[in-house]
XYZ file of C-alpha atoms in Angstrom:
364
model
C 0.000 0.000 0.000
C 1.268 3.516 -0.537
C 2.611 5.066 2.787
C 0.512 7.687 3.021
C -2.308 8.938 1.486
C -4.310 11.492 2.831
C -8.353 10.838 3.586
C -10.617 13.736 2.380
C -12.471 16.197 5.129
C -15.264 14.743 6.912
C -18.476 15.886 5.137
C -17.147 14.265 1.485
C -19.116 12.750 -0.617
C -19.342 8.918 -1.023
C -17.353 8.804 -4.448
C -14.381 11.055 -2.464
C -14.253 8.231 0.365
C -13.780 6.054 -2.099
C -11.399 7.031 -4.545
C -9.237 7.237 -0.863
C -9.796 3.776 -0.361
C -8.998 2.403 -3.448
C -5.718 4.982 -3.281
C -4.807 2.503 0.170
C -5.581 -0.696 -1.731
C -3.586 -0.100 -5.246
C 0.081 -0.004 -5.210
C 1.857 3.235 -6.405
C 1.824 3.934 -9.965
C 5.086 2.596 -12.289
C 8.138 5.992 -12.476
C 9.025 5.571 -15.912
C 12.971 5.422 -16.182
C 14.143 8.428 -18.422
C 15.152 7.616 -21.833
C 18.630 7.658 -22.816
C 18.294 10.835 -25.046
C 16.832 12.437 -21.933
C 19.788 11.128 -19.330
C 22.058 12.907 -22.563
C 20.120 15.847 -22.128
C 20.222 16.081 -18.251
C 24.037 15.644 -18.067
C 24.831 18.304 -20.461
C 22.129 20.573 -18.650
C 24.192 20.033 -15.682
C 27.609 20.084 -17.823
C 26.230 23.476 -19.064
C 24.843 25.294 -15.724
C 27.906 24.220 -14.088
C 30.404 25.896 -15.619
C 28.278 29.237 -16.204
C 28.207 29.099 -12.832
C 31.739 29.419 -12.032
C 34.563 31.984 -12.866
C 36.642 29.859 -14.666
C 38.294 28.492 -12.015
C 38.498 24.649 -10.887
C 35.494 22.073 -13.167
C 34.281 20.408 -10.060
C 32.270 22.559 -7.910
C 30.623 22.755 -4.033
C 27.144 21.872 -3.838
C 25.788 24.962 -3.241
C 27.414 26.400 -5.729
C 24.767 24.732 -8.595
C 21.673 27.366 -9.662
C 18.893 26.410 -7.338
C 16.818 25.025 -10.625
C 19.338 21.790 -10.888
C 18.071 20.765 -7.205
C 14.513 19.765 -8.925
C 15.930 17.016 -10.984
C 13.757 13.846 -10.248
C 15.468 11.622 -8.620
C 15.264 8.701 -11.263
C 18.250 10.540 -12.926
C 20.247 11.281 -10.055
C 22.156 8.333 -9.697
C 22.603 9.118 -13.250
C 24.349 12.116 -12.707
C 26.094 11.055 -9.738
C 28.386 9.425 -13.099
C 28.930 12.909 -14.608
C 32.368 14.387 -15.430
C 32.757 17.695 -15.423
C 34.486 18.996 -18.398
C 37.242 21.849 -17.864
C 36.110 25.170 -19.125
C 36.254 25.243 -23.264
C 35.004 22.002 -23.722
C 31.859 20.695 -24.875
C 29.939 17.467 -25.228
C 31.452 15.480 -27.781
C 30.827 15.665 -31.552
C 30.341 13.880 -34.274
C 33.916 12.504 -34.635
C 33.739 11.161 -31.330
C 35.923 13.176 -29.488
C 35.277 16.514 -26.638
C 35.774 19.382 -29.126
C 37.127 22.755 -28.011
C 35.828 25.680 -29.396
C 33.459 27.083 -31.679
C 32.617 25.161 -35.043
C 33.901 26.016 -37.871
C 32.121 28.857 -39.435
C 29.299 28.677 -41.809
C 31.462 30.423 -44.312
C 34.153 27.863 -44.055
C 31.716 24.959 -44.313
C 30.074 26.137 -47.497
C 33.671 26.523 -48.993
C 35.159 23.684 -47.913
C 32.028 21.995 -49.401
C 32.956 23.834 -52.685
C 36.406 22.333 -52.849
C 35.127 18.909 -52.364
C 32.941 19.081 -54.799
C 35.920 20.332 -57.136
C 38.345 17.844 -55.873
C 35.927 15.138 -56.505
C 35.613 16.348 -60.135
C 39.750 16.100 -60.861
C 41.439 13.713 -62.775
C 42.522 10.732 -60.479
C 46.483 10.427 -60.346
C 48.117 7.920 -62.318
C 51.038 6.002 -59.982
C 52.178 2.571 -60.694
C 53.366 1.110 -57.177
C 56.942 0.940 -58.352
C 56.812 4.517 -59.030
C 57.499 7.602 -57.493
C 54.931 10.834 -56.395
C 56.895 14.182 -57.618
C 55.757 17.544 -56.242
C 57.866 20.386 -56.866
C 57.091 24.181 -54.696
C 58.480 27.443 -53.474
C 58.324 27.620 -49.624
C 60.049 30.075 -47.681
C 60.285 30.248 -43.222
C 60.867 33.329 -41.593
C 64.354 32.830 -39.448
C 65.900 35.079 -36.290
C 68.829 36.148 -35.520
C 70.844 35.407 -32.401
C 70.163 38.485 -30.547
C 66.120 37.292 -31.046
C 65.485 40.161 -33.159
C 61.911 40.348 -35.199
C 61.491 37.189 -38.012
C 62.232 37.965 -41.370
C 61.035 35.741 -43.958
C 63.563 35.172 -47.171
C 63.248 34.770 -50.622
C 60.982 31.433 -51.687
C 63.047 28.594 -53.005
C 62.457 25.749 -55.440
C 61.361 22.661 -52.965
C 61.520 19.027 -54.888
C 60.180 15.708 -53.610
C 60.270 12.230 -54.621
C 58.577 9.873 -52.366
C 57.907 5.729 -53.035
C 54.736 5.418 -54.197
C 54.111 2.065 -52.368
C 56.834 3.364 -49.742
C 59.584 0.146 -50.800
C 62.502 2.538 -51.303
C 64.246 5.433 -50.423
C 62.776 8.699 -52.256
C 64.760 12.611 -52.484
C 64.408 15.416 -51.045
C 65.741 18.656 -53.281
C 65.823 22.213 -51.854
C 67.778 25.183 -53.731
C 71.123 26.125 -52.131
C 71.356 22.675 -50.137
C 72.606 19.194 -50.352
C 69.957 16.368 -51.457
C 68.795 14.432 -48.667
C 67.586 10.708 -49.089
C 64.299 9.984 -47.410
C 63.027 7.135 -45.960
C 66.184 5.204 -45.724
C 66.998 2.879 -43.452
C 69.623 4.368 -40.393
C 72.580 1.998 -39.829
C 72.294 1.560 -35.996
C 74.691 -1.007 -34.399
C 73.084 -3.865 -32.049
C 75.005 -6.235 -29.017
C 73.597 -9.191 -28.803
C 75.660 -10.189 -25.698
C 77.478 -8.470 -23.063
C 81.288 -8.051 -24.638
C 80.689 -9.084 -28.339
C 81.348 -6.860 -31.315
C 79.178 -4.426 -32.545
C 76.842 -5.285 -35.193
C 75.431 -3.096 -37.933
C 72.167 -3.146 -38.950
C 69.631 -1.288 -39.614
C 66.417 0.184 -38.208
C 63.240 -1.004 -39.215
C 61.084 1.110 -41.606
C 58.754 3.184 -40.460
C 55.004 2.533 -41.056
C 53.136 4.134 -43.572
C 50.929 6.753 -41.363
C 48.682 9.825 -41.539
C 52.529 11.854 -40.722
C 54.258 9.479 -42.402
C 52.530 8.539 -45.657
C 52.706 6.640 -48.748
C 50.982 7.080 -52.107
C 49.258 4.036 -51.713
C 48.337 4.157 -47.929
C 46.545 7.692 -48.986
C 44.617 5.894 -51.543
C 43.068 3.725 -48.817
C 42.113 6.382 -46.543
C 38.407 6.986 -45.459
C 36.666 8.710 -47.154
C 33.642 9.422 -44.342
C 34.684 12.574 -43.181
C 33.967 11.884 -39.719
C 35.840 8.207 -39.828
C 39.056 10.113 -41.371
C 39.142 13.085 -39.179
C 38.948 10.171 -35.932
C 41.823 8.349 -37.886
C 43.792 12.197 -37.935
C 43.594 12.797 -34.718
C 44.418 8.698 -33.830
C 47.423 9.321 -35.263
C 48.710 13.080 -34.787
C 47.590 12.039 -30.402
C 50.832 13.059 -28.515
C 53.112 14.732 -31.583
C 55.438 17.608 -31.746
C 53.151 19.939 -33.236
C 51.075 22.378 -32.458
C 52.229 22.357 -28.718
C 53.157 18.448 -28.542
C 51.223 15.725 -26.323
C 48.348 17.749 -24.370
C 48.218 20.661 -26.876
C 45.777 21.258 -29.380
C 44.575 18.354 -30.729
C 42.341 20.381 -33.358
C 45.414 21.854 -34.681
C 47.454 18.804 -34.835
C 44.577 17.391 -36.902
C 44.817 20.537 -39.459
C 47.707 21.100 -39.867
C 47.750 17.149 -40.507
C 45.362 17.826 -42.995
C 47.284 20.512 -44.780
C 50.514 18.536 -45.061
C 48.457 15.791 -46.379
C 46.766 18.521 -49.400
C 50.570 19.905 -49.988
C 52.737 17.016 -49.770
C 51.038 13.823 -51.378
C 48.933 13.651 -54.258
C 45.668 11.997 -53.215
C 42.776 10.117 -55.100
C 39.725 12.703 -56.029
C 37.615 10.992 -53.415
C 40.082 11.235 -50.413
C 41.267 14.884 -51.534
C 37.306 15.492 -50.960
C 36.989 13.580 -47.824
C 40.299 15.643 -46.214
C 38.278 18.887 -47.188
C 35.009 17.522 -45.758
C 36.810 16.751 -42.604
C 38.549 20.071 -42.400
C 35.080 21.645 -42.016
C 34.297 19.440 -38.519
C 37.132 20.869 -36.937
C 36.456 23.820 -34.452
C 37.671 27.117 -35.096
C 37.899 26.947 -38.789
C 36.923 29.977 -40.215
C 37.587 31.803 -43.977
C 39.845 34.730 -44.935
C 38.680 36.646 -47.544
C 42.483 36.941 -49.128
C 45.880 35.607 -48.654
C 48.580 35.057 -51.481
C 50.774 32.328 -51.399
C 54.429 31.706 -52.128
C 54.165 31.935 -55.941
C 52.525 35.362 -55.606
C 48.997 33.755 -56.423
C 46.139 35.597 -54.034
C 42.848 33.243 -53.407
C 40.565 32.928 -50.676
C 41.916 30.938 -47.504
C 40.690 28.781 -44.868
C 42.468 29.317 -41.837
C 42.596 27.993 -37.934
C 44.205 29.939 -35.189
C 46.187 28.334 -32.039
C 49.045 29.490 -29.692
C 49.367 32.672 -31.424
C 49.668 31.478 -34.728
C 47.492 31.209 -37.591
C 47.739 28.557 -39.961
C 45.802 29.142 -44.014
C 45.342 27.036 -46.813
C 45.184 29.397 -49.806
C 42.987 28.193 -52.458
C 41.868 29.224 -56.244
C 39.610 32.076 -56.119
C 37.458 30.718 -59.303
C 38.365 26.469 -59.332
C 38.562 26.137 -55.168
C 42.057 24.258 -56.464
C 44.696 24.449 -53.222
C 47.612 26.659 -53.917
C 49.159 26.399 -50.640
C 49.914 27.678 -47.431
C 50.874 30.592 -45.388
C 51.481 30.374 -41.440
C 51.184 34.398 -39.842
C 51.609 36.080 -36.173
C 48.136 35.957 -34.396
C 49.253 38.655 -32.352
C 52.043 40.879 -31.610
C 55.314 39.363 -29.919
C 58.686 39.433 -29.737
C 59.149 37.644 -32.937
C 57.069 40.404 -34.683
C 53.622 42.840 -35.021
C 50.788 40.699 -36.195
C 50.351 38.980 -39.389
C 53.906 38.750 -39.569
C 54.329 36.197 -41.833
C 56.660 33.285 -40.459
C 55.863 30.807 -43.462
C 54.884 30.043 -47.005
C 54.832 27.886 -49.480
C 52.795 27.169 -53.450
C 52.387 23.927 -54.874
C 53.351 24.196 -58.408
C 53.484 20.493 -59.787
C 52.212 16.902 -59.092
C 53.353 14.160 -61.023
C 54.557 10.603 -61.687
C 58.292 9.851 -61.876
C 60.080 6.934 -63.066
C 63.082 7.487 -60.530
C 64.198 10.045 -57.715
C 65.906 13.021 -59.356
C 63.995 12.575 -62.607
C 61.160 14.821 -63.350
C 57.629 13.566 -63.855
C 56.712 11.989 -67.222
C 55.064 14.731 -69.534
């Protein structure tokens, strides 16, 4: 029987006493649980009120620190939310790639373009590698150097960049810059192994590297997602606790785009992944679109462009065919190193080809 149920005034009518009666007799009515979409909803309400709450200070909070509302939450979801982690402040439930994003999204400007170019890069001529061939892409890049002293950065002349890399990553491919020595790549270091206490050192060498979103082949790029959501998860699987963009615990959104960019500049991807890299691009917070930048070959276009630790990294792309020209890296702010937009890097992609050997340029 229910606990307690109250009888009605003396005077009632017979139905009244009744209905009280029956109220002893039945058992209490079924509490529906709450449905998952509505525990999702009640964790980021909580999520939410918490942190406006606060001052930015420490995520997990006193009590009576929570708006008076959050007390009325029925008590079928509180052991729910007893579960809850508190995000720190600048993070958000997580998105569609399965991760807590930081940060706006990417603007509605640099969705539509980055749309655009897919739809362009889906539309281009599919590259033409045989596996015992080589990917050739010649540019001009340029990076801003200081002196000694840590005077401002000043950025020098572009130079002629050429690259030869395995298609199917079985041998050694060639790096060429103007004004330095060729340097092999992908070649095996001679390290020297003991295989007992006393013996003689024995050369060998170290295993090869595998193929990798930072370390890729022409034909692992060929096999890469092409869900946007699956490859930007595989991006940031693979760029977790690297050297960039503040190393492990730094900006994981940044380490995914500028993953993204080296990708665009520096291999020469099916139509369909080129698409899917662009597609992915746009689920990254923080993307947002300049309205001109010009590249290393003097070309101006429109650029998409994400800022962290006072730096802002831009793809520069065709103003008419959304093709990518490049990149430019510029001062978010004033420092030491220079007033804002300083530019500390640049590059334009000029040619991608096939080639028969390193050193040799691409057939046609």
């Amino acid at each position: 029987m229910n606990a307690f149920t109250p009888r009605p005034p003396r005077g009632a009518d017979a139905d009244a006493l009744l209905r009280a009666e029956l109220a002893e007799l039945l058992p209490p009515p079924p509490v529906p649980e709450p449905t998952p979409e509505r525990i999702l909803d009640l964790r980021h309400a909580v999520l939410r009120s918490a942190l406006a709450a606060g001052d930015g200070g420490p995520a997990v909070r006193s009590r009576r620190r929570f708006p008076l509302h959050l007390l009325a939450v029925p008590v079928a979801a509180c052991a729910v939310l007893a579960g809850v982690v508190v995000l720190a402040p600048g993070e958000g439930p997580a998105g569609p790639s399965g991760r807590v994003s930081a940060g706006p999204p990417a603007s509605s400007d640099a969705v539509r373009f980055l749309s655009r170019a897919a739809l362009a890069a889906a539309a281009a001529p599919a590259p033409k590698v045989r596996p015992g061939e080589y990917v050739y892409v010649k540019s001009l890049v340029a990076h801003a150097g200081r002196d000694a002293a840590g005077g401002p950065a000043v950025l020098p002349s572009a130079r002629a960049r050429e690259v030869w890399l395995s298609a199917d990553g079985s041998r050694p491919g060639l790096l060429r810059e103007a004004g330095s020595a060729d340097t092999p790549l992908g070649s095996r270091a001679p390290v020297y192994e003991l295989d007992r206490p006393g013996a003689v050192p024995r050369k060998t060498t170290l295993g090869a590297e595998a193929p990798s979103v930072t370390n890729p082949t022409h034909a692992y790029v060929a096999a890469l997602p092409t869900d946007p959501e699956a490859l930007l998860r595989l991006v940031r699987e693979q760029t977790r606790g690297s050297g960039e963009a503040g190393g492990p615990g730094g900006d994981a959104d940044q380490r995914a785009f500028t993953a993204i960019g080296t990708l665009l500049a520096e291999t020469w991807a099916p139509p369909e992944v080129t698409a899917a890299l662009y597609r992915a691009a746009a689920l990254i917070p923080g993307v947002a679109v300049l309205p001109s930048a010009t590249d290393a070959a003097g070309r101006e276009g429109v650029a998409v462009a994400r800022t962290a630790r006072g730096e802002q990294t831009q793809w520069i792309f065709d103003r008419t065919t959304s093709a990518f020209l490049g990149e430019r890296t510029v001062l978010a702010g004033t420092t030491s190193a220079g007033r804002a937009g300083t530019v500390l890097g640049v590059s334009a992609v000029l040619v991608k080809g096939a080639a028969a050997a390193p050193g040799e340029p691409p057939k046609g």
